[in-house]
Amino acid sequence: MFELSRSEILRKAEFQKVYSHGKSFACRDVVIYIFRAESLNGKVGFAAGKKLGCAVIRNRVKRLLREAYRLNKNKIRRDFAIILVGRKNLVDAKMQAAEKSFLEVCRRAKILIE
């Protein structure tokens, strides 16, 4: 129920498709790209740009995003492919703040199951 399997992660070509053709929504800490495609339903990708800092920091941001998604994936509609991109404010954030930002941006994108 709360696991995130390899089959749910976007591969490189799929990631590029969602990133270039998807619609984006943003909040202070997170940007989300959503793309509706039959073959990509329920898949997710995580990203953190080099502007955030060194690899250790970028990996921490991606871990926060991955955990926020994993804990709340049962609240998200499965008919979209999603990319979550961390922003600078997420570098010093705690898990609760990351989860709150994630849910806020999902609400804006209207992909939460009410």
PDB file of C-alpha atoms in Angstrom:
ATOM      1  CA  MET A   1       0.000   0.000   0.000  1.00  0.00           C
ATOM      2  CA  PHE A   2       2.651   2.525   0.995  1.00  0.00           C
ATOM      3  CA  GLU A   3       5.494   1.219  -1.146  1.00  0.00           C
ATOM      4  CA  LEU A   4       6.885   2.806  -4.284  1.00  0.00           C
ATOM      5  CA  SER A   5       7.908   0.159  -6.803  1.00  0.00           C
ATOM      6  CA  ARG A   6      10.325   0.548  -9.699  1.00  0.00           C
ATOM      7  CA  SER A   7       7.506   0.113 -12.202  1.00  0.00           C
ATOM      8  CA  GLU A   8       5.918   3.325 -10.870  1.00  0.00           C
ATOM      9  CA  ILE A   9       8.999   5.465 -11.616  1.00  0.00           C
ATOM     10  CA  LEU A  10       9.260   7.359 -14.910  1.00  0.00           C
ATOM     11  CA  ARG A  11      12.125   6.345 -17.203  1.00  0.00           C
ATOM     12  CA  LYS A  12      14.252   8.928 -19.041  1.00  0.00           C
ATOM     13  CA  ALA A  13      12.202   9.189 -22.277  1.00  0.00           C
ATOM     14  CA  GLU A  14       8.934   9.175 -20.323  1.00  0.00           C
ATOM     15  CA  PHE A  15      10.308  11.836 -17.983  1.00  0.00           C
ATOM     16  CA  GLN A  16      11.174  14.093 -20.932  1.00  0.00           C
ATOM     17  CA  LYS A  17       7.703  13.615 -22.427  1.00  0.00           C
ATOM     18  CA  VAL A  18       5.954  14.647 -19.205  1.00  0.00           C
ATOM     19  CA  TYR A  19       8.373  17.542 -18.645  1.00  0.00           C
ATOM     20  CA  SER A  20       7.980  18.990 -22.149  1.00  0.00           C
ATOM     21  CA  HIS A  21       4.258  18.346 -22.744  1.00  0.00           C
ATOM     22  CA  GLY A  22       2.879  18.417 -19.201  1.00  0.00           C
ATOM     23  CA  LYS A  23       1.082  21.210 -17.425  1.00  0.00           C
ATOM     24  CA  SER A  24       2.869  22.749 -14.428  1.00  0.00           C
ATOM     25  CA  PHE A  25       1.644  24.015 -11.083  1.00  0.00           C
ATOM     26  CA  ALA A  26       3.852  25.581  -8.431  1.00  0.00           C
ATOM     27  CA  CYS A  27       4.003  26.605  -4.820  1.00  0.00           C
ATOM     28  CA  ARG A  28       6.841  27.971  -2.715  1.00  0.00           C
ATOM     29  CA  ASP A  29       8.635  24.641  -2.271  1.00  0.00           C
ATOM     30  CA  VAL A  30       7.510  22.338  -5.081  1.00  0.00           C
ATOM     31  CA  VAL A  31       6.674  22.408  -8.785  1.00  0.00           C
ATOM     32  CA  ILE A  32       4.508  19.635 -10.209  1.00  0.00           C
ATOM     33  CA  TYR A  33       4.171  18.647 -13.863  1.00  0.00           C
ATOM     34  CA  ILE A  34       1.168  16.528 -14.774  1.00  0.00           C
ATOM     35  CA  PHE A  35       0.514  14.808 -18.079  1.00  0.00           C
ATOM     36  CA  ARG A  36      -2.380  12.570 -19.018  1.00  0.00           C
ATOM     37  CA  ALA A  37      -1.251   9.646 -21.156  1.00  0.00           C
ATOM     38  CA  GLU A  38      -2.711   6.144 -21.156  1.00  0.00           C
ATOM     39  CA  SER A  39       0.710   4.460 -21.147  1.00  0.00           C
ATOM     40  CA  LEU A  40       2.089   6.565 -18.275  1.00  0.00           C
ATOM     41  CA  ASN A  41      -0.832   6.410 -15.832  1.00  0.00           C
ATOM     42  CA  GLY A  42       0.234   6.353 -12.203  1.00  0.00           C
ATOM     43  CA  LYS A  43       3.927   6.921 -12.888  1.00  0.00           C
ATOM     44  CA  VAL A  44       5.972   9.512 -11.037  1.00  0.00           C
ATOM     45  CA  GLY A  45       9.381  11.186 -11.342  1.00  0.00           C
ATOM     46  CA  PHE A  46      11.428  13.298  -8.945  1.00  0.00           C
ATOM     47  CA  ALA A  47      13.906  16.063  -9.781  1.00  0.00           C
ATOM     48  CA  ALA A  48      16.127  18.631  -8.108  1.00  0.00           C
ATOM     49  CA  GLY A  49      18.162  21.075 -10.186  1.00  0.00           C
ATOM     50  CA  LYS A  50      21.840  21.867  -9.739  1.00  0.00           C
ATOM     51  CA  LYS A  51      20.976  25.354  -8.477  1.00  0.00           C
ATOM     52  CA  LEU A  52      19.914  23.761  -5.190  1.00  0.00           C
ATOM     53  CA  GLY A  53      23.450  22.734  -4.288  1.00  0.00           C
ATOM     54  CA  CYS A  54      25.719  19.722  -4.234  1.00  0.00           C
ATOM     55  CA  ALA A  55      24.593  16.143  -4.864  1.00  0.00           C
ATOM     56  CA  VAL A  56      24.017  15.472  -1.159  1.00  0.00           C
ATOM     57  CA  ILE A  57      21.529  18.342  -0.936  1.00  0.00           C
ATOM     58  CA  ARG A  58      19.788  17.452  -4.216  1.00  0.00           C
ATOM     59  CA  ASN A  59      19.426  13.823  -3.119  1.00  0.00           C
ATOM     60  CA  ARG A  60      17.927  14.929   0.215  1.00  0.00           C
ATOM     61  CA  VAL A  61      15.364  17.083  -1.597  1.00  0.00           C
ATOM     62  CA  LYS A  62      14.429  14.150  -3.840  1.00  0.00           C
ATOM     63  CA  ARG A  63      14.143  11.865  -0.785  1.00  0.00           C
ATOM     64  CA  LEU A  64      11.766  14.342   0.864  1.00  0.00           C
ATOM     65  CA  LEU A  65       9.630  14.499  -2.283  1.00  0.00           C
ATOM     66  CA  ARG A  66       9.660  10.720  -2.684  1.00  0.00           C
ATOM     67  CA  GLU A  67       8.556  10.190   0.905  1.00  0.00           C
ATOM     68  CA  ALA A  68       5.810  12.841   0.675  1.00  0.00           C
ATOM     69  CA  TYR A  69       4.517  11.135  -2.469  1.00  0.00           C
ATOM     70  CA  ARG A  70       4.786   7.636  -1.013  1.00  0.00           C
ATOM     71  CA  LEU A  71       2.799   8.542   2.112  1.00  0.00           C
ATOM     72  CA  ASN A  72       0.031  10.235   0.122  1.00  0.00           C
ATOM     73  CA  LYS A  73      -0.127   8.310  -3.143  1.00  0.00           C
ATOM     74  CA  ASN A  74      -3.452   6.743  -2.213  1.00  0.00           C
ATOM     75  CA  LYS A  75      -4.949  10.289  -2.155  1.00  0.00           C
ATOM     76  CA  ILE A  76      -3.804  11.074  -5.715  1.00  0.00           C
ATOM     77  CA  ARG A  77      -5.637  10.294  -8.927  1.00  0.00           C
ATOM     78  CA  ARG A  78      -3.892   7.580 -10.933  1.00  0.00           C
ATOM     79  CA  ASP A  79      -4.790   8.812 -14.437  1.00  0.00           C
ATOM     80  CA  PHE A  80      -1.780  11.157 -14.669  1.00  0.00           C
ATOM     81  CA  ALA A  81       1.976  10.925 -14.914  1.00  0.00           C
ATOM     82  CA  ILE A  82       3.589  13.279 -12.399  1.00  0.00           C
ATOM     83  CA  ILE A  83       6.989  14.937 -12.007  1.00  0.00           C
ATOM     84  CA  LEU A  84       7.832  16.603  -8.702  1.00  0.00           C
ATOM     85  CA  VAL A  85      10.594  19.218  -8.761  1.00  0.00           C
ATOM     86  CA  GLY A  86      12.076  20.573  -5.548  1.00  0.00           C
ATOM     87  CA  ARG A  87      12.780  24.278  -5.101  1.00  0.00           C
ATOM     88  CA  LYS A  88      15.331  26.158  -2.981  1.00  0.00           C
ATOM     89  CA  ASN A  89      13.015  26.477   0.048  1.00  0.00           C
ATOM     90  CA  LEU A  90      12.859  22.687   0.331  1.00  0.00           C
ATOM     91  CA  VAL A  91      16.621  22.446   1.013  1.00  0.00           C
ATOM     92  CA  ASP A  92      16.253  23.346   4.705  1.00  0.00           C
ATOM     93  CA  ALA A  93      12.710  22.034   5.153  1.00  0.00           C
ATOM     94  CA  LYS A  94      11.573  19.226   7.417  1.00  0.00           C
ATOM     95  CA  MET A  95       9.455  16.295   6.253  1.00  0.00           C
ATOM     96  CA  GLN A  96       6.188  17.819   7.532  1.00  0.00           C
ATOM     97  CA  ALA A  97       6.786  21.010   5.530  1.00  0.00           C
ATOM     98  CA  ALA A  98       7.610  19.001   2.401  1.00  0.00           C
ATOM     99  CA  GLU A  99       4.446  16.932   2.769  1.00  0.00           C
ATOM    100  CA  LYS A 100       2.316  20.041   3.337  1.00  0.00           C
ATOM    101  CA  SER A 101       3.764  21.716   0.221  1.00  0.00           C
ATOM    102  CA  PHE A 102       3.246  18.547  -1.805  1.00  0.00           C
ATOM    103  CA  LEU A 103      -0.425  18.322  -0.823  1.00  0.00           C
ATOM    104  CA  GLU A 104      -0.918  22.044  -1.487  1.00  0.00           C
ATOM    105  CA  VAL A 105       0.454  21.803  -5.022  1.00  0.00           C
ATOM    106  CA  CYS A 106      -1.608  18.660  -5.674  1.00  0.00           C
ATOM    107  CA  ARG A 107      -4.701  20.562  -4.559  1.00  0.00           C
ATOM    108  CA  ARG A 108      -3.854  23.353  -7.001  1.00  0.00           C
ATOM    109  CA  ALA A 109      -3.397  20.831  -9.800  1.00  0.00           C
ATOM    110  CA  LYS A 110      -6.744  19.239  -8.865  1.00  0.00           C
ATOM    111  CA  ILE A 111      -5.311  15.723  -8.737  1.00  0.00           C
ATOM    112  CA  LEU A 112      -6.275  14.931  -5.134  1.00  0.00           C
ATOM    113  CA  ILE A 113      -9.100  12.488  -4.531  1.00  0.00           C
ATOM    114  CA  GLU A 114     -11.549  14.319  -2.285  1.00  0.00           C
TER     115      GLU A 114
END
